[in-house]
mmCIF file with all atom_site columns, C-alpha atoms in Angstrom:
data_model
loop_
_atom_site.group_PDB
_atom_site.id
_atom_site.type_symbol
_atom_site.label_atom_id
_atom_site.label_alt_id
_atom_site.label_comp_id
_atom_site.label_asym_id
_atom_site.label_entity_id
_atom_site.label_seq_id
_atom_site.pdbx_PDB_ins_code
_atom_site.Cartn_x
_atom_site.Cartn_y
_atom_site.Cartn_z
_atom_site.occupancy
_atom_site.B_iso_or_equiv
_atom_site.pdbx_formal_charge
_atom_site.auth_seq_id
_atom_site.auth_comp_id
_atom_site.auth_asym_id
_atom_site.auth_atom_id
_atom_site.pdbx_PDB_model_num
ATOM 1   C CA . UNK A 1 1   ? 3.159  2.999   -17.241 1.00 43.00 ? 1   UNK A CA 1
ATOM 2   C CA . UNK A 1 2   ? 0.153  0.907   -17.415 1.00 60.00 ? 2   UNK A CA 1
ATOM 3   C CA . UNK A 1 3   ? -0.375 0.533   -13.581 1.00 70.00 ? 3   UNK A CA 1
ATOM 4   C CA . UNK A 1 4   ? 0.350  4.068   -12.191 1.00 77.00 ? 4   UNK A CA 1
ATOM 5   C CA . UNK A 1 5   ? -1.264 5.245   -9.039  1.00 77.00 ? 5   UNK A CA 1
ATOM 6   C CA . UNK A 1 6   ? -2.275 8.888   -8.839  1.00 79.00 ? 6   UNK A CA 1
ATOM 7   C CA . UNK A 1 7   ? -2.584 10.336  -5.091  1.00 79.00 ? 7   UNK A CA 1
ATOM 8   C CA . UNK A 1 8   ? -2.480 13.950  -4.596  1.00 80.00 ? 8   UNK A CA 1
ATOM 9   C CA . UNK A 1 9   ? 0.051  15.350  -6.712  1.00 81.00 ? 9   UNK A CA 1
ATOM 10  C CA . UNK A 1 10  ? 2.371  12.332  -7.020  1.00 80.00 ? 10  UNK A CA 1
ATOM 11  C CA . UNK A 1 11  ? 1.980  9.566   -9.769  1.00 81.00 ? 11  UNK A CA 1
ATOM 12  C CA . UNK A 1 12  ? 3.922  6.571   -9.253  1.00 82.00 ? 12  UNK A CA 1
ATOM 13  C CA . UNK A 1 13  ? 4.455  2.624   -8.987  1.00 84.00 ? 13  UNK A CA 1
ATOM 14  C CA . UNK A 1 14  ? 5.374  0.873   -5.448  1.00 88.00 ? 14  UNK A CA 1
ATOM 15  C CA . UNK A 1 15  ? 5.368  -2.563  -6.108  1.00 90.00 ? 15  UNK A CA 1
ATOM 16  C CA . UNK A 1 16  ? 7.823  -4.815  -4.337  1.00 93.00 ? 16  UNK A CA 1
ATOM 17  C CA . UNK A 1 17  ? 9.267  -8.385  -4.978  1.00 93.00 ? 17  UNK A CA 1
ATOM 18  C CA . UNK A 1 18  ? 9.451  -9.963  -1.357  1.00 95.00 ? 18  UNK A CA 1
ATOM 19  C CA . UNK A 1 19  ? 10.959 -13.390 -0.386  1.00 95.00 ? 19  UNK A CA 1
ATOM 20  C CA . UNK A 1 20  ? 11.290 -14.817 3.162   1.00 96.00 ? 20  UNK A CA 1
ATOM 21  C CA . UNK A 1 21  ? 11.398 -18.479 4.437   1.00 96.00 ? 21  UNK A CA 1
ATOM 22  C CA . UNK A 1 22  ? 10.036 -20.281 7.617   1.00 96.00 ? 22  UNK A CA 1
ATOM 23  C CA . UNK A 1 23  ? 12.393 -20.358 10.702  1.00 94.00 ? 23  UNK A CA 1
ATOM 24  C CA . UNK A 1 24  ? 15.024 -23.203 10.448  1.00 91.00 ? 24  UNK A CA 1
ATOM 25  C CA . UNK A 1 25  ? 13.853 -23.586 6.607   1.00 91.00 ? 25  UNK A CA 1
ATOM 26  C CA . UNK A 1 26  ? 11.884 -26.200 7.564   1.00 92.00 ? 26  UNK A CA 1
ATOM 27  C CA . UNK A 1 27  ? 9.214  -27.390 4.570   1.00 94.00 ? 27  UNK A CA 1
ATOM 28  C CA . UNK A 1 28  ? 6.056  -26.548 6.315   1.00 94.00 ? 28  UNK A CA 1
ATOM 29  C CA . UNK A 1 29  ? 4.122  -25.897 2.859   1.00 95.00 ? 29  UNK A CA 1
ATOM 30  C CA . UNK A 1 30  ? 5.091  -29.591 1.825   1.00 95.00 ? 30  UNK A CA 1
ATOM 31  C CA . UNK A 1 31  ? 1.359  -30.312 2.110   1.00 95.00 ? 31  UNK A CA 1
ATOM 32  C CA . UNK A 1 32  ? -0.912 -28.909 -0.438  1.00 96.00 ? 32  UNK A CA 1
ATOM 33  C CA . UNK A 1 33  ? -3.592 -27.852 2.200   1.00 96.00 ? 33  UNK A CA 1
ATOM 34  C CA . UNK A 1 34  ? -0.769 -25.772 3.748   1.00 96.00 ? 34  UNK A CA 1
ATOM 35  C CA . UNK A 1 35  ? 0.517  -24.192 0.951   1.00 96.00 ? 35  UNK A CA 1
ATOM 36  C CA . UNK A 1 36  ? -3.269 -23.102 -0.126  1.00 97.00 ? 36  UNK A CA 1
ATOM 37  C CA . UNK A 1 37  ? -4.005 -21.750 3.212   1.00 98.00 ? 37  UNK A CA 1
ATOM 38  C CA . UNK A 1 38  ? -1.012 -19.672 3.370   1.00 98.00 ? 38  UNK A CA 1
ATOM 39  C CA . UNK A 1 39  ? -1.703 -18.666 -0.511  1.00 97.00 ? 39  UNK A CA 1
ATOM 40  C CA . UNK A 1 40  ? -5.303 -17.285 0.711   1.00 98.00 ? 40  UNK A CA 1
ATOM 41  C CA . UNK A 1 41  ? -4.003 -15.701 4.164   1.00 98.00 ? 41  UNK A CA 1
ATOM 42  C CA . UNK A 1 42  ? -1.632 -13.901 1.713   1.00 98.00 ? 42  UNK A CA 1
ATOM 43  C CA . UNK A 1 43  ? -4.054 -12.730 -0.718  1.00 98.00 ? 43  UNK A CA 1
ATOM 44  C CA . UNK A 1 44  ? -6.900 -12.173 2.226   1.00 98.00 ? 44  UNK A CA 1
ATOM 45  C CA . UNK A 1 45  ? -3.466 -9.471  4.076   1.00 98.00 ? 45  UNK A CA 1
ATOM 46  C CA . UNK A 1 46  ? -2.923 -7.804  0.899   1.00 98.00 ? 46  UNK A CA 1
ATOM 47  C CA . UNK A 1 47  ? -6.369 -6.973  0.288   1.00 98.00 ? 47  UNK A CA 1
ATOM 48  C CA . UNK A 1 48  ? -7.400 -5.713  3.871   1.00 97.00 ? 48  UNK A CA 1
ATOM 49  C CA . UNK A 1 49  ? -4.064 -3.410  3.914   1.00 97.00 ? 49  UNK A CA 1
ATOM 50  C CA . UNK A 1 50  ? -4.901 -1.493  0.527   1.00 95.00 ? 50  UNK A CA 1
ATOM 51  C CA . UNK A 1 51  ? -2.135 -3.921  -1.428  1.00 96.00 ? 51  UNK A CA 1
ATOM 52  C CA . UNK A 1 52  ? -2.783 -5.596  -4.804  1.00 94.00 ? 52  UNK A CA 1
ATOM 53  C CA . UNK A 1 53  ? -0.939 -8.875  -5.112  1.00 95.00 ? 53  UNK A CA 1
ATOM 54  C CA . UNK A 1 54  ? 0.496  -9.201  -8.723  1.00 93.00 ? 54  UNK A CA 1
ATOM 55  C CA . UNK A 1 55  ? 2.235  -12.597 -8.413  1.00 94.00 ? 55  UNK A CA 1
ATOM 56  C CA . UNK A 1 56  ? 2.620  -15.047 -5.226  1.00 95.00 ? 56  UNK A CA 1
ATOM 57  C CA . UNK A 1 57  ? 4.299  -18.485 -4.999  1.00 94.00 ? 57  UNK A CA 1
ATOM 58  C CA . UNK A 1 58  ? 4.337  -20.583 -1.674  1.00 94.00 ? 58  UNK A CA 1
ATOM 59  C CA . UNK A 1 59  ? 6.795  -23.162 -2.182  1.00 93.00 ? 59  UNK A CA 1
ATOM 60  C CA . UNK A 1 60  ? 7.758  -25.738 0.229   1.00 92.00 ? 60  UNK A CA 1
ATOM 61  C CA . UNK A 1 61  ? 10.412 -23.955 2.385   1.00 93.00 ? 61  UNK A CA 1
ATOM 62  C CA . UNK A 1 62  ? 10.097 -20.045 1.017   1.00 94.00 ? 62  UNK A CA 1
ATOM 63  C CA . UNK A 1 63  ? 7.851  -17.560 0.100   1.00 95.00 ? 63  UNK A CA 1
ATOM 64  C CA . UNK A 1 64  ? 7.777  -15.118 -3.202  1.00 95.00 ? 64  UNK A CA 1
ATOM 65  C CA . UNK A 1 65  ? 5.226  -12.332 -3.781  1.00 95.00 ? 65  UNK A CA 1
ATOM 66  C CA . UNK A 1 66  ? 5.199  -9.499  -5.648  1.00 94.00 ? 66  UNK A CA 1
ATOM 67  C CA . UNK A 1 67  ? 3.062  -7.031  -4.369  1.00 94.00 ? 67  UNK A CA 1
ATOM 68  C CA . UNK A 1 68  ? 1.894  -3.350  -5.124  1.00 92.00 ? 68  UNK A CA 1
ATOM 69  C CA . UNK A 1 69  ? 1.612  -0.941  -2.154  1.00 94.00 ? 69  UNK A CA 1
ATOM 70  C CA . UNK A 1 70  ? -0.677 2.276   -1.471  1.00 91.00 ? 70  UNK A CA 1
ATOM 71  C CA . UNK A 1 71  ? 2.055  5.049   -1.666  1.00 88.00 ? 71  UNK A CA 1
ATOM 72  C CA . UNK A 1 72  ? 1.802  5.805   2.366   1.00 89.00 ? 72  UNK A CA 1
ATOM 73  C CA . UNK A 1 73  ? 3.167  2.194   3.070   1.00 93.00 ? 73  UNK A CA 1
ATOM 74  C CA . UNK A 1 74  ? 6.552  1.428   3.490   1.00 94.00 ? 74  UNK A CA 1
ATOM 75  C CA . UNK A 1 75  ? 8.328  -1.667  2.297   1.00 95.00 ? 75  UNK A CA 1
ATOM 76  C CA . UNK A 1 76  ? 9.237  -2.315  6.201   1.00 96.00 ? 76  UNK A CA 1
ATOM 77  C CA . UNK A 1 77  ? 5.448  -1.596  7.041   1.00 97.00 ? 77  UNK A CA 1
ATOM 78  C CA . UNK A 1 78  ? 4.025  -3.654  4.093   1.00 97.00 ? 78  UNK A CA 1
ATOM 79  C CA . UNK A 1 79  ? 6.858  -6.895  4.812   1.00 97.00 ? 79  UNK A CA 1
ATOM 80  C CA . UNK A 1 80  ? 5.735  -6.734  8.362   1.00 96.00 ? 80  UNK A CA 1
ATOM 81  C CA . UNK A 1 81  ? 2.300  -6.924  7.560   1.00 97.00 ? 81  UNK A CA 1
ATOM 82  C CA . UNK A 1 82  ? 2.636  -9.810  5.477   1.00 98.00 ? 82  UNK A CA 1
ATOM 83  C CA . UNK A 1 83  ? 4.571  -11.885 7.719   1.00 97.00 ? 83  UNK A CA 1
ATOM 84  C CA . UNK A 1 84  ? 2.851  -11.108 11.104  1.00 96.00 ? 84  UNK A CA 1
ATOM 85  C CA . UNK A 1 85  ? -0.357 -11.521 10.350  1.00 97.00 ? 85  UNK A CA 1
ATOM 86  C CA . UNK A 1 86  ? 0.193  -14.726 7.947   1.00 97.00 ? 86  UNK A CA 1
ATOM 87  C CA . UNK A 1 87  ? 1.779  -16.295 10.911  1.00 96.00 ? 87  UNK A CA 1
ATOM 88  C CA . UNK A 1 88  ? -0.754 -15.609 13.300  1.00 96.00 ? 88  UNK A CA 1
ATOM 89  C CA . UNK A 1 89  ? -3.475 -16.755 10.802  1.00 97.00 ? 89  UNK A CA 1
ATOM 90  C CA . UNK A 1 90  ? -1.607 -19.907 10.297  1.00 97.00 ? 90  UNK A CA 1
ATOM 91  C CA . UNK A 1 91  ? -1.208 -20.943 13.350  1.00 96.00 ? 91  UNK A CA 1
ATOM 92  C CA . UNK A 1 92  ? -5.185 -20.102 14.123  1.00 96.00 ? 92  UNK A CA 1
ATOM 93  C CA . UNK A 1 93  ? -5.743 -22.394 10.862  1.00 96.00 ? 93  UNK A CA 1
ATOM 94  C CA . UNK A 1 94  ? -3.056 -25.185 12.024  1.00 95.00 ? 94  UNK A CA 1
ATOM 95  C CA . UNK A 1 95  ? -2.658 -25.174 15.938  1.00 94.00 ? 95  UNK A CA 1
ATOM 96  C CA . UNK A 1 96  ? -0.387 -28.465 15.595  1.00 93.00 ? 96  UNK A CA 1
ATOM 97  C CA . UNK A 1 97  ? 2.210  -26.336 13.448  1.00 92.00 ? 97  UNK A CA 1
ATOM 98  C CA . UNK A 1 98  ? 3.322  -24.670 17.276  1.00 90.00 ? 98  UNK A CA 1
ATOM 99  C CA . UNK A 1 99  ? 4.624  -27.941 18.315  1.00 90.00 ? 99  UNK A CA 1
ATOM 100 C CA . UNK A 1 100 ? 7.254  -27.512 15.581  1.00 90.00 ? 100 UNK A CA 1
ATOM 101 C CA . UNK A 1 101 ? 7.372  -23.773 16.730  1.00 89.00 ? 101 UNK A CA 1
ATOM 102 C CA . UNK A 1 102 ? 6.805  -23.330 20.173  1.00 82.00 ? 102 UNK A CA 1
ATOM 103 C CA . UNK A 1 103 ? 8.091  -19.972 20.186  1.00 87.00 ? 103 UNK A CA 1
ATOM 104 C CA . UNK A 1 104 ? 5.378  -18.757 17.905  1.00 86.00 ? 104 UNK A CA 1
ATOM 105 C CA . UNK A 1 105 ? 7.801  -17.461 15.161  1.00 92.00 ? 105 UNK A CA 1
ATOM 106 C CA . UNK A 1 106 ? 6.997  -19.141 12.191  1.00 96.00 ? 106 UNK A CA 1
ATOM 107 C CA . UNK A 1 107 ? 9.180  -17.009 9.812   1.00 96.00 ? 107 UNK A CA 1
ATOM 108 C CA . UNK A 1 108 ? 12.597 -16.102 9.793   1.00 95.00 ? 108 UNK A CA 1
ATOM 109 C CA . UNK A 1 109 ? 13.950 -12.782 10.733  1.00 93.00 ? 109 UNK A CA 1
ATOM 110 C CA . UNK A 1 110 ? 15.181 -12.008 7.134   1.00 92.00 ? 110 UNK A CA 1
ATOM 111 C CA . UNK A 1 111 ? 13.832 -11.382 3.970   1.00 94.00 ? 111 UNK A CA 1
ATOM 112 C CA . UNK A 1 112 ? 14.992 -10.309 0.391   1.00 92.00 ? 112 UNK A CA 1
ATOM 113 C CA . UNK A 1 113 ? 13.412 -7.842  -1.550  1.00 93.00 ? 113 UNK A CA 1
ATOM 114 C CA . UNK A 1 114 ? 13.847 -5.297  -4.562  1.00 90.00 ? 114 UNK A CA 1
ATOM 115 C CA . UNK A 1 115 ? 11.827 -2.950  -6.182  1.00 90.00 ? 115 UNK A CA 1
ATOM 116 C CA . UNK A 1 116 ? 10.039 -3.605  -9.669  1.00 86.00 ? 116 UNK A CA 1
ATOM 117 C CA . UNK A 1 117 ? 8.704  -1.392  -11.989 1.00 80.00 ? 117 UNK A CA 1
ATOM 118 C CA . UNK A 1 118 ? 7.652  -1.277  -15.815 1.00 73.00 ? 118 UNK A CA 1
ATOM 119 C CA . UNK A 1 119 ? 11.467 -0.236  -17.138 1.00 72.00 ? 119 UNK A CA 1
ATOM 120 C CA . UNK A 1 120 ? 14.675 -1.781  -15.497 1.00 75.00 ? 120 UNK A CA 1
ATOM 121 C CA . UNK A 1 121 ? 17.908 0.240   -14.329 1.00 72.00 ? 121 UNK A CA 1
ATOM 122 C CA . UNK A 1 122 ? 19.700 0.372   -17.678 1.00 79.00 ? 122 UNK A CA 1
ATOM 123 C CA . UNK A 1 123 ? 17.058 2.232   -19.212 1.00 77.00 ? 123 UNK A CA 1
ATOM 124 C CA . UNK A 1 124 ? 16.117 4.568   -16.386 1.00 72.00 ? 124 UNK A CA 1
ATOM 125 C CA . UNK A 1 125 ? 19.551 5.647   -16.153 1.00 75.00 ? 125 UNK A CA 1
ATOM 126 C CA . UNK A 1 126 ? 19.871 6.080   -19.879 1.00 76.00 ? 126 UNK A CA 1
ATOM 127 C CA . UNK A 1 127 ? 17.021 8.226   -19.472 1.00 70.00 ? 127 UNK A CA 1
ATOM 128 C CA . UNK A 1 128 ? 18.405 10.444  -16.972 1.00 70.00 ? 128 UNK A CA 1
ATOM 129 C CA . UNK A 1 129 ? 21.644 10.855  -18.075 1.00 77.00 ? 129 UNK A CA 1
ATOM 130 C CA . UNK A 1 130 ? 19.879 11.862  -21.364 1.00 74.00 ? 130 UNK A CA 1
ATOM 131 C CA . UNK A 1 131 ? 17.032 14.376  -19.866 1.00 71.00 ? 131 UNK A CA 1
ATOM 132 C CA . UNK A 1 132 ? 18.731 17.610  -21.258 1.00 65.00 ? 132 UNK A CA 1
ATOM 133 C CA . UNK A 1 133 ? 18.796 16.278  -24.896 1.00 63.00 ? 133 UNK A CA 1
ATOM 134 C CA . UNK A 1 134 ? 15.445 15.048  -24.360 1.00 58.00 ? 134 UNK A CA 1
ATOM 135 C CA . UNK A 1 135 ? 13.892 18.526  -23.319 1.00 55.00 ? 135 UNK A CA 1
ATOM 136 C CA . UNK A 1 136 ? 16.288 20.408  -25.903 1.00 55.00 ? 136 UNK A CA 1
ATOM 137 C CA . UNK A 1 137 ? 14.856 18.476  -28.556 1.00 55.00 ? 137 UNK A CA 1
ATOM 138 C CA . UNK A 1 138 ? 11.421 18.756  -27.330 1.00 50.00 ? 138 UNK A CA 1
ATOM 139 C CA . UNK A 1 139 ? 11.627 22.276  -27.184 1.00 47.00 ? 139 UNK A CA 1
ATOM 140 C CA . UNK A 1 140 ? 13.691 22.942  -30.302 1.00 49.00 ? 140 UNK A CA 1
ATOM 141 C CA . UNK A 1 141 ? 10.796 20.533  -32.051 1.00 55.00 ? 141 UNK A CA 1
ATOM 142 C CA . UNK A 1 142 ? 8.268  22.557  -30.778 1.00 49.00 ? 142 UNK A CA 1
ATOM 143 C CA . UNK A 1 143 ? 9.556  25.902  -31.685 1.00 52.00 ? 143 UNK A CA 1
ATOM 144 C CA . UNK A 1 144 ? 9.788  24.257  -35.329 1.00 59.00 ? 144 UNK A CA 1
ATOM 145 C CA . UNK A 1 145 ? 6.060  23.717  -35.507 1.00 58.00 ? 145 UNK A CA 1
ATOM 146 C CA . UNK A 1 146 ? 7.175  20.184  -35.569 1.00 58.00 ? 146 UNK A CA 1
ATOM 147 C CA . UNK A 1 147 ? 6.031  18.780  -32.650 1.00 53.00 ? 147 UNK A CA 1
ATOM 148 C CA . UNK A 1 148 ? 3.335  19.773  -29.956 1.00 50.00 ? 148 UNK A CA 1
ATOM 149 C CA . UNK A 1 149 ? 3.785  19.556  -26.225 1.00 45.00 ? 149 UNK A CA 1
#
């Protein structure tokens, strides 16, 4: 529970692992300079829109990013911003890449995503299943004076 964000009357984490690849799975980022430029572009986009990049790996033919997004931002919005703006900025830096992508679509339509948190699904399911026991035990201990709320 280290990186919980508090806003208004809510507290939580909005962290996603997102992966996507260039159209036709070309090895666009084979060159170290292209890879470094894309990493820099994605970092700057994240900062501009209030996202926090926790992990980033630009591979020769795909990108992995673990990103914490603001509570008001949906996964779709975050993904669209990262993919759309990075494509635009990359083409601006490397206009010759447009020869491979004449329709100006650097990224394929698809993506992989998964939510990420401090605890896994199994622990969360156990916690929800055992809520009655946890609260009864806590109240019982409180009434006995062995536990404070």
